XYZ file of C-alpha atoms in Angstrom:
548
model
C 91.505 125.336 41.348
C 93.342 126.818 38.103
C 94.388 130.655 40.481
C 97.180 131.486 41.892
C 98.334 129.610 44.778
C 97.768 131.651 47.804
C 100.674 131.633 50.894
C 100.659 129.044 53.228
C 98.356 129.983 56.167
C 99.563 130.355 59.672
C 98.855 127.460 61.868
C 95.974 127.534 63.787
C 95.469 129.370 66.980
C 94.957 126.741 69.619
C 91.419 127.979 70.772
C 90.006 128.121 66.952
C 90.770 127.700 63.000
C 93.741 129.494 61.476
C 95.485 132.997 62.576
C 94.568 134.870 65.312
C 93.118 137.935 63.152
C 91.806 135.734 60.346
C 88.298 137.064 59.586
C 85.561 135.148 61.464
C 83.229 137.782 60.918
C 79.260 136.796 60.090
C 76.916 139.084 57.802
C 74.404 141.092 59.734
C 71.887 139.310 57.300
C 73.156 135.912 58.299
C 73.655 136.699 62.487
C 69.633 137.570 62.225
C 68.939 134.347 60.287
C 70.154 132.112 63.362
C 68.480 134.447 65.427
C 65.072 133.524 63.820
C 66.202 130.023 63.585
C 67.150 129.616 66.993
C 64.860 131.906 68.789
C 66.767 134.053 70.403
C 68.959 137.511 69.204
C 72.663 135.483 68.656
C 74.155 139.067 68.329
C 73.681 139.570 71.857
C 75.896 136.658 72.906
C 79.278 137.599 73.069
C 82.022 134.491 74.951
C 85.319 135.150 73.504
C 87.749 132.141 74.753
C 89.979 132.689 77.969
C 93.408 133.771 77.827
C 96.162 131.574 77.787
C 97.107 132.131 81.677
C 93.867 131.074 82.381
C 93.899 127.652 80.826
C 93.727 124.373 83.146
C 96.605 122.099 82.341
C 96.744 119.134 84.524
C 99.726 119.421 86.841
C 101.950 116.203 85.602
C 105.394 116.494 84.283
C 108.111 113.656 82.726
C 110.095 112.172 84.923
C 113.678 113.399 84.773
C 114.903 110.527 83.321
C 112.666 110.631 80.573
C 113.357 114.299 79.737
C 116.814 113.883 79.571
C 116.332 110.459 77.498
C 113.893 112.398 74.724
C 116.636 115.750 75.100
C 119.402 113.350 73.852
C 117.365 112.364 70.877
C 115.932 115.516 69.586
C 117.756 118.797 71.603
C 116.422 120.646 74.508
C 114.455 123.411 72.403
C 113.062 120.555 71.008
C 111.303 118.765 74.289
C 108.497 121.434 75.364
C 106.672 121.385 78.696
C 105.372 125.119 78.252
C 101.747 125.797 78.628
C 101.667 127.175 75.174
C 103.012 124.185 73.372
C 100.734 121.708 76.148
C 97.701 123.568 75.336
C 98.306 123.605 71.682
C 98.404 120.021 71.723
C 96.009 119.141 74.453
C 92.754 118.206 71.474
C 91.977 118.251 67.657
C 89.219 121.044 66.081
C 85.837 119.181 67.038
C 83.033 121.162 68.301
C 84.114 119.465 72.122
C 87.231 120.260 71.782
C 87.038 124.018 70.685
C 84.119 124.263 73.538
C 86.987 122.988 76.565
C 89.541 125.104 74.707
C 87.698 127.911 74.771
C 86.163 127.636 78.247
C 89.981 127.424 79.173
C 89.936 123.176 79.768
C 93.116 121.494 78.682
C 93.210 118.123 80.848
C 93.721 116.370 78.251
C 97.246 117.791 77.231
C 100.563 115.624 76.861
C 103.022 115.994 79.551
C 105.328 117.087 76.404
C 105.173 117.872 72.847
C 108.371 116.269 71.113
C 109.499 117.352 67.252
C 111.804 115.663 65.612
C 113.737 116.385 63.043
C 113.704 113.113 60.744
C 112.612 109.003 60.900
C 115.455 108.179 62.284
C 114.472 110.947 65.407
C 111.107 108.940 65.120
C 112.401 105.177 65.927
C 114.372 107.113 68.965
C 111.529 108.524 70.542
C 109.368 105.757 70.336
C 112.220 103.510 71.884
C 112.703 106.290 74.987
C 108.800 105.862 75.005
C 108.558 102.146 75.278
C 111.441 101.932 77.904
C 109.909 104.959 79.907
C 106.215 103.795 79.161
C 104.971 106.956 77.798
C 101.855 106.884 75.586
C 102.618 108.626 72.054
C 100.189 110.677 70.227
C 101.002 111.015 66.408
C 100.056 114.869 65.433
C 100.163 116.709 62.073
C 97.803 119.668 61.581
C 95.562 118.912 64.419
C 92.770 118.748 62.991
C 90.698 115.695 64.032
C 87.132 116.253 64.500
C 86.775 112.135 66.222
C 89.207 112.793 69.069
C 91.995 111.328 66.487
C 95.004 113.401 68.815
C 93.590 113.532 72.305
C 96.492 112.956 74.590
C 95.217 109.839 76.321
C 97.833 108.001 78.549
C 95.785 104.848 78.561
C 97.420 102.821 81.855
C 101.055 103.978 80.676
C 103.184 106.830 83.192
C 103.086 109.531 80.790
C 101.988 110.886 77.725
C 103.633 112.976 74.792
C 102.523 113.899 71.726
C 104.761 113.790 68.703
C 104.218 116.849 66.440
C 105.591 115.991 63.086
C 105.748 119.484 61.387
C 109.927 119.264 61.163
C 109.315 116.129 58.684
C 108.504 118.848 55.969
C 109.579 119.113 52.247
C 109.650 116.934 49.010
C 111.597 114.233 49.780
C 111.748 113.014 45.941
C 110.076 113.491 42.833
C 109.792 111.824 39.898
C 108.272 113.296 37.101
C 108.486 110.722 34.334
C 106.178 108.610 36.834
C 104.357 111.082 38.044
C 105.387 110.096 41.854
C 106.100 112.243 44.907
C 107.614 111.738 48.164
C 106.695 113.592 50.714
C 107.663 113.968 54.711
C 104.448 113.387 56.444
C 104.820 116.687 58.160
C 103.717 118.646 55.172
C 100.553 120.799 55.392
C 98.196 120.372 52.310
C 99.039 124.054 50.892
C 102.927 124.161 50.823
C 102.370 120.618 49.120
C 100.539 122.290 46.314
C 103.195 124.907 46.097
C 106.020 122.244 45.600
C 104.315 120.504 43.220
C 102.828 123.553 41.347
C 106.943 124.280 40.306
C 106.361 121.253 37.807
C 103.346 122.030 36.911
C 101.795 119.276 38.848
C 98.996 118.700 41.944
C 97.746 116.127 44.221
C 93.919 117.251 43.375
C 93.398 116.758 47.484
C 91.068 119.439 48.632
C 89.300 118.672 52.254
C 88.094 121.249 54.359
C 90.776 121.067 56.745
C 93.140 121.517 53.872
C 94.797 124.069 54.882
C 95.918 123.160 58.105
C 95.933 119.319 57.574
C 99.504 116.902 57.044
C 99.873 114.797 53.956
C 100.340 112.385 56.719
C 97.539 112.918 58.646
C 95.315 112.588 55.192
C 97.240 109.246 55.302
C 96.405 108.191 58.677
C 92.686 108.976 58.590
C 91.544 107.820 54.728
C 90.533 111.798 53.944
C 88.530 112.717 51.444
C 88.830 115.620 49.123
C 85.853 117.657 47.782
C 87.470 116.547 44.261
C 87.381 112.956 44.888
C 84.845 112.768 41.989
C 87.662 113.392 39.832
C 90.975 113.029 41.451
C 90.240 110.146 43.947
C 90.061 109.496 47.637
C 93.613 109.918 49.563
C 93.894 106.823 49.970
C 93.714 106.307 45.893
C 96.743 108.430 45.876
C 98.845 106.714 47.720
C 101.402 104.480 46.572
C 103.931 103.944 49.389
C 104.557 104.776 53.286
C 107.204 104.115 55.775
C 106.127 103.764 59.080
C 107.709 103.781 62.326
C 106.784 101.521 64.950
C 108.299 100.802 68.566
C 109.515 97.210 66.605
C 111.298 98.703 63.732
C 110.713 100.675 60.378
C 107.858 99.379 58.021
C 108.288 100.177 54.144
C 105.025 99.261 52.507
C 103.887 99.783 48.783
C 105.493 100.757 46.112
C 104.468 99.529 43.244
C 101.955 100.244 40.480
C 100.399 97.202 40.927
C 101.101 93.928 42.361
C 99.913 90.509 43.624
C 102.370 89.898 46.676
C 100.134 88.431 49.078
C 97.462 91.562 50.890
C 98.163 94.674 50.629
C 100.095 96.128 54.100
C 99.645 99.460 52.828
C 95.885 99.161 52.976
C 96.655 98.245 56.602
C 98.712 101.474 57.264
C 96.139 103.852 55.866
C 93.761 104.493 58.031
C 95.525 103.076 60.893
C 95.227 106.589 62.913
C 98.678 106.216 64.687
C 97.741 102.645 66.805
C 100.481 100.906 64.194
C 103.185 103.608 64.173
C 103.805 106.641 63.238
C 103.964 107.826 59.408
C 107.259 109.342 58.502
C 106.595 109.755 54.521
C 104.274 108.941 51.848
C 104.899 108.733 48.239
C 101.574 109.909 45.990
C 100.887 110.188 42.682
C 100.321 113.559 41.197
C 98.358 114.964 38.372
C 98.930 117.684 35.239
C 97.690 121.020 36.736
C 95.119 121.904 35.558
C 95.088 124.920 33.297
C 90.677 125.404 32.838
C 88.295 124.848 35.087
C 84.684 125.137 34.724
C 81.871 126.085 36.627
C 78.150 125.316 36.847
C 75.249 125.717 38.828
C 72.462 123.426 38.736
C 69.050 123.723 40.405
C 66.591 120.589 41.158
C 63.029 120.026 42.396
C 64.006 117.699 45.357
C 67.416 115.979 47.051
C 65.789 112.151 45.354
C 66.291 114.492 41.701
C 69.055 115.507 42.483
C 71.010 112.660 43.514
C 69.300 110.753 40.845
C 71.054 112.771 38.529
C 73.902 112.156 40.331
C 73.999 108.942 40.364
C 73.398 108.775 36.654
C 76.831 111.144 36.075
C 78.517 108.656 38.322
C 77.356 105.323 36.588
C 77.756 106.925 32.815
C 81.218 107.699 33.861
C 80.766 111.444 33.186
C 81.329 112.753 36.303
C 82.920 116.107 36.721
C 85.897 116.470 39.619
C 83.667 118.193 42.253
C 79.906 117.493 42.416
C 78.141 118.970 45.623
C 74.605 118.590 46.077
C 72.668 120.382 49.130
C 69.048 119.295 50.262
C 66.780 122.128 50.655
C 67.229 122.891 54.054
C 70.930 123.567 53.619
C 70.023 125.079 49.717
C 67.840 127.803 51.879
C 70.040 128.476 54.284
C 72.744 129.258 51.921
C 70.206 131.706 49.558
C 69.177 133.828 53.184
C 72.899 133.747 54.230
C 74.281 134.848 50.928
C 75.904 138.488 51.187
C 77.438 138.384 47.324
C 76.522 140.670 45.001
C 76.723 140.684 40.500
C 76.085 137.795 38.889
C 76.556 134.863 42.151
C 73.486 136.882 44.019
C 71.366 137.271 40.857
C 71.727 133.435 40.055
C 70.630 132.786 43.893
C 67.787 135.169 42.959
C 66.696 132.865 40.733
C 67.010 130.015 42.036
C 65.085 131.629 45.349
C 62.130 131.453 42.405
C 62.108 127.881 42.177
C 60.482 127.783 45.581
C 61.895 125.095 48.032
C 64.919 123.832 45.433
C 68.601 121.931 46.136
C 71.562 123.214 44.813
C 74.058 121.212 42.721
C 77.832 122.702 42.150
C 79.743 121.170 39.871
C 83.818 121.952 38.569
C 85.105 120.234 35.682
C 89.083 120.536 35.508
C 91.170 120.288 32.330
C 93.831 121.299 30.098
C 92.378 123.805 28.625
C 88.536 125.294 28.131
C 87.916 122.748 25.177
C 88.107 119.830 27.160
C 86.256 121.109 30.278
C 83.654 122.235 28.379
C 83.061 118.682 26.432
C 83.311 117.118 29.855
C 80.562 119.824 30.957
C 78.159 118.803 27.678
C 78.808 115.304 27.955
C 77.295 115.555 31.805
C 74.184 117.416 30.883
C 71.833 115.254 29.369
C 71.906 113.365 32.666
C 71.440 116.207 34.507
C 68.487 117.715 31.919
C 67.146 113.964 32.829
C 66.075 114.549 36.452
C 64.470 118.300 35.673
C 67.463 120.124 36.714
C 67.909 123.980 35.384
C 71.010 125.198 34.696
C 71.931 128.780 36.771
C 74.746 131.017 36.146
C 78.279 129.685 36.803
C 78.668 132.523 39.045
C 77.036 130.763 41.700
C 79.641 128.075 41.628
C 82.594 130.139 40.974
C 81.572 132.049 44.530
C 81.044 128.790 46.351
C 84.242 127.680 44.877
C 85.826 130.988 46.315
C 84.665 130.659 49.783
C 85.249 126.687 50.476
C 87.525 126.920 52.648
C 85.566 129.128 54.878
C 83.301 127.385 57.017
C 85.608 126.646 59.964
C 86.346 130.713 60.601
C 82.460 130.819 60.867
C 82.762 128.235 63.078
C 84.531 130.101 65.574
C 82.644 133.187 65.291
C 78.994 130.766 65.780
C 80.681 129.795 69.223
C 81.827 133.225 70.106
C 78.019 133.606 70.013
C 76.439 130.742 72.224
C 75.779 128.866 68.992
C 76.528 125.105 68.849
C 77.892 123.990 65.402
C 78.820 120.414 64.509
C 79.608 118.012 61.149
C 79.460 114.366 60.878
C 79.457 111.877 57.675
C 78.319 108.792 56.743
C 77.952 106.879 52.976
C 75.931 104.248 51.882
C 74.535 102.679 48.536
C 72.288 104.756 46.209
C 69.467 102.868 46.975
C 69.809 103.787 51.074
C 70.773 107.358 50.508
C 67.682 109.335 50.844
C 66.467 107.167 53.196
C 69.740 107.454 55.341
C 69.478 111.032 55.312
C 66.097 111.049 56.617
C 66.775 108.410 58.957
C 69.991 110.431 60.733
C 68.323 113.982 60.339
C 65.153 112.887 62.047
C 67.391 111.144 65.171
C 69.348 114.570 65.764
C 66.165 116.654 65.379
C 64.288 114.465 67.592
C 67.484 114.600 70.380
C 67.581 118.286 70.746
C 63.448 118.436 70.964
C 64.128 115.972 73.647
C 66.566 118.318 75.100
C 63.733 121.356 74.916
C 65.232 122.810 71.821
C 65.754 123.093 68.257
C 68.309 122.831 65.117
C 69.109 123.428 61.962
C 70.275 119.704 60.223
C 71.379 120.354 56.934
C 72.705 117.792 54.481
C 74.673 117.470 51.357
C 76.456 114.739 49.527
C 79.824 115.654 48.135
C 81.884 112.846 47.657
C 80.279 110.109 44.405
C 81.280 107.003 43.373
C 79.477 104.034 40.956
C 77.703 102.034 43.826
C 76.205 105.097 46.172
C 77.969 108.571 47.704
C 78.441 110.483 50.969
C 76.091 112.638 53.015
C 77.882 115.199 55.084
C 75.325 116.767 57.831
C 75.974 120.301 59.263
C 73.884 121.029 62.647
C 73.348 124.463 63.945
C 71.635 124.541 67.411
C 71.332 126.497 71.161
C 74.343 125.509 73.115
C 72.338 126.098 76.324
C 74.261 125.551 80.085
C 75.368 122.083 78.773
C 76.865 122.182 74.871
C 78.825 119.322 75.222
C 76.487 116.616 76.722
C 73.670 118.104 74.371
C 75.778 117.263 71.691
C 76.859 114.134 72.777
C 73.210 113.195 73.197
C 72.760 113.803 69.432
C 75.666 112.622 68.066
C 74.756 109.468 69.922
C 71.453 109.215 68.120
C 72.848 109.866 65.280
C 75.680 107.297 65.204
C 72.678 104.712 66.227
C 70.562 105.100 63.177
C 73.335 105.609 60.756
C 74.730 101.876 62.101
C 70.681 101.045 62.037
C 70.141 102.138 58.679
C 73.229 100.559 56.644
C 75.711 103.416 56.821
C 79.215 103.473 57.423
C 80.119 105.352 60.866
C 82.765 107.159 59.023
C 83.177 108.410 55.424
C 86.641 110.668 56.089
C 86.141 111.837 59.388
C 88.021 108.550 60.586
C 87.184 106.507 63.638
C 89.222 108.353 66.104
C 87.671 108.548 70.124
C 84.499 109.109 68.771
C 82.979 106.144 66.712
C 85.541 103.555 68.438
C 82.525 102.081 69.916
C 80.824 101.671 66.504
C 83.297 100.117 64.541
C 82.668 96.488 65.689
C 79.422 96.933 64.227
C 81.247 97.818 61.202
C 84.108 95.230 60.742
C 82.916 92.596 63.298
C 84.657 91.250 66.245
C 86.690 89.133 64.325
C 88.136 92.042 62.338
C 88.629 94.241 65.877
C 90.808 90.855 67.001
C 93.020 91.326 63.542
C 93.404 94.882 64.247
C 94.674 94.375 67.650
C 97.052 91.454 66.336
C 98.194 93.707 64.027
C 98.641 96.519 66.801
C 100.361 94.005 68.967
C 102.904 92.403 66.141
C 104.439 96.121 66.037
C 103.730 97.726 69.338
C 104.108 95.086 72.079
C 103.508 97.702 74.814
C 100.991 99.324 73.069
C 101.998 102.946 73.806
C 100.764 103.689 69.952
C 98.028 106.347 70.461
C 95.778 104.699 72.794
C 92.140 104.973 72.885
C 91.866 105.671 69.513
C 90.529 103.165 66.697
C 89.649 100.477 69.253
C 89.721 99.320 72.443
């Protein structure tokens, strides 16, 4: 976390992750470890996605009157019907929505992306949208993985999508406070770059980093791989305005207060049904100037998130703790292509026979601190059996974190199907919920007449229990989508079964919409929609997603 700040990357392409001739390349090593996995040579698969002119867009367009209405607010370069901009905008970065992209299927794109330039823009749109009754689609980075930016039109005439990437910059900063305003339309990299010229940093790391919106992080609760350390997104967040088709909303502000509940806890995580975030104000952090490193092997995933739990309840835990279960610890040792020092610590922990690996970073000041922080950690650590391996190993899975989605692409270049999804629970549950979710996808795809690869790690701790994050690697076979949707099915079933939360920081979006009554009740699913209905009469606030 202490290098250089690399440029802000490209936007994504809108049939993968990131630039066009980003590196998606897999390892020989690694293309003939699926193979074995999945029974069958994945080299010899090669489905690149369609191009462009070949995408399906469904054949509706604004009505005149609308067009000219939305023009008037924002400029004519600024209203786009092209097929680019439609397709673009037509789904988030979820394994279904990179399969229809691909396979050249964009019926669900808006009838128009609109950009505008400022709030004020905002509250004009969403007034041509309420009189016109076109849906509106909030979109930052586009990069929901729940269905969060689907362009559903619900029972409305139209639908656009309103791409907030002109609401860019640092609006304000106060350094005495250690506040920062920023437009909501800010990507996750050029916000580290704006805040790295005082020496400061949000500490928010997802995976979708960098393509994600400070806004977006808003709107879905994320949750950085340093929320250990730094906190959840949500922690960071002091204040919001909001848009909505009834007028602006300012909410927070304060470092504290007792002024009846908290609308900003209403805001965050609202996914676009309440309005549309224009800018939130965060609190940043010293830089850090040392970071270290560690490695840590364990017997089993119980030691290992024994030992976790320990580091979270002693209060010594470091910013980013990772710990894989075996299955994803060996897939990572047959997959790794490093050489020096990272590939002879994987050598040895190879040794250890069927291990999990725990990465830990402990950010500071300078190396004096990081390194106390690192000794105060390891008697817990020494507790559960674990042996320390060379920081190498860390500092090379610290290198390549942001890597997994240009895999991604490459995996479905070659017939492979490759999903995520999340849950948390207490500490007691954890193993237990692991088991529990890993057995219901296995089970789904032997049902289907095939196998995966489920592999599971927790990276996200807190005092009372964590996060597991579960990876599956599988045939896509003649149907990828309804296979999937079989197992993410059965796996949404026994995490609500067995006392996890549907969503950790993936948000509720399309996809778990049906789950979250189980989660909040029916009662809370009637305050939502009160709330939805207090600022959006017509409901034309992102339809479909949330709740029903």
């Amino acid at each position: 976390m202490t290098s250089e700040l690399p440029p802000v990357p490209p936007r994504s392409v809108w049939w993968g992750w990131g630039a066009a001739d980003a590196d998606r390349s897999l390892s020989g090593a690694g293309l003939a470890l699926l193979g074995r996995e999945l029974g069958r040579p994945v080299d010899a698969v090669d489905e690149p996605p369609v191009d462009l002119p070949a995408v399906r867009l469904p054949d509706r367009l604004l009505a005149p009157s609308a067009r000219a209405a939305l023009t008037a607010v924002v400029g004519e370069e600024h209203v786009r019907t092209d097929a680019e901009a439609r397709v673009e905008h037509a789904g988030g970065k979820s394994y279904r929505d990179l399969v229809r992209a691909r396979g050249g299927d964009a019926d669900e794109a808006p009838d128009a992306v609109v950009l505008p330039a400022d709030a004020d823009q905002v509250a004009q749109v969403l007034r041509v949208c309420a009189e016109h009754d076109l849906a509106v689609v909030p979109f930052g980075g586009g990069t929901s993985v729940v269905g969060g930016v689907q362009a559903l039109r619900g029972d409305h005439a139209g639908v656009v999508t309103l791409d907030l990437r002109r609401l860019d910059g640092l609006v304000d900063l106060d350094p005495v406070s250690r506040t920062a305003t920023f437009g909501a339309g800010v990507r996750g990299p050029e916000a580290e770059r704006l805040l790295a010229a005082h020496d400061l940093t949000l500490g928010h790391f997802p995976q979708s980093f960098e393509q994600a919106t400070l806004g977006g992080f808003a709107a879905t609760r994320s949750s950085g791989q340093a929320s250990s350390g730094y906190g959840r997104f949500d922690d960071m967040v002091l204040a919001a305005t909001v848009v909505t088709p009834e007028g602006e909303l300012r909410v927070g502000g304060f470092p504290g207060t007792a002024a009846g509940p908290a609308l900003l806890d209403l805001v965050l995580g609202s996914e676009g049904r309440l309005g549309v975030i224009t800018d939130v104000t965060v609190r940043a952090r010293p830089r850090p100037a040392a970071t270290r490193h560690e490695a840590w092997a364990f017997a089993s995933f119980e030691e290992a998130t024994a030992a976790l739990r320990q580091l979270a309840q002693s209060r010594t835990l470091p910013d980013v703790c990772r710990a894989s279960d075996a299955e994803e610890t060996r897939v990572t040792l047959r997959m790794a292509g490093r050489s020096g020092a990272a590939l002879r610590g994987l050598t040895r922990l190879r040794r250890l026979g069927d291990p999990c690996l725990v990465i830990l970073l402990w950010d500071g000041p300078d190396s004096k601190t990081v390194d106390a922080r690192a000794a105060a950690a390891r008697p817990a650590l020494t507790a559960h059996h674990g042996r320390r391996l060379p920081g190498a190993v860390a500092r090379a899975w610290a290198a390549h974190r942001f890597g997994a989605p240009y895999l991604r692409d490459e995996l479905l270049r070659r017939g492979v199907l490759v999903e995520t999804l999340e849950t948390a629970t207490g500490w007691s549950n954890l193993v237990p919920l692991a088991a529990a979710v890993r057995t219901a996808i296995s089970d789904a795809f032997v049902a289907d007449g095939t196998r995966c690869v489920v592999q599971t790690h927790v990276s996200h701790v807190y005092e009372t229990g964590a996060s597991l994050y579960l990876t599956v690697i599988g045939e896509a076979g003649d149907d990828p989508l309804g296979r999937w949707g079989r197992a993410k099915e059965a796996a949404s079933r026994a995490i609500v079964e067995h006392g996890g939360t549907i969503t950790h920081h993936h948000a509720v979006g399309v996809d778990h919409r049906a789950y979250l009554p189980d989660e909040v009740g029916e009662l809370g699913i009637r305050l939502l929609r009160a709330a939805a209905g207090a600022v959006d009469p017509q409901a034309v606030m992102n339809p479909g997603k949330l709740f029903s």
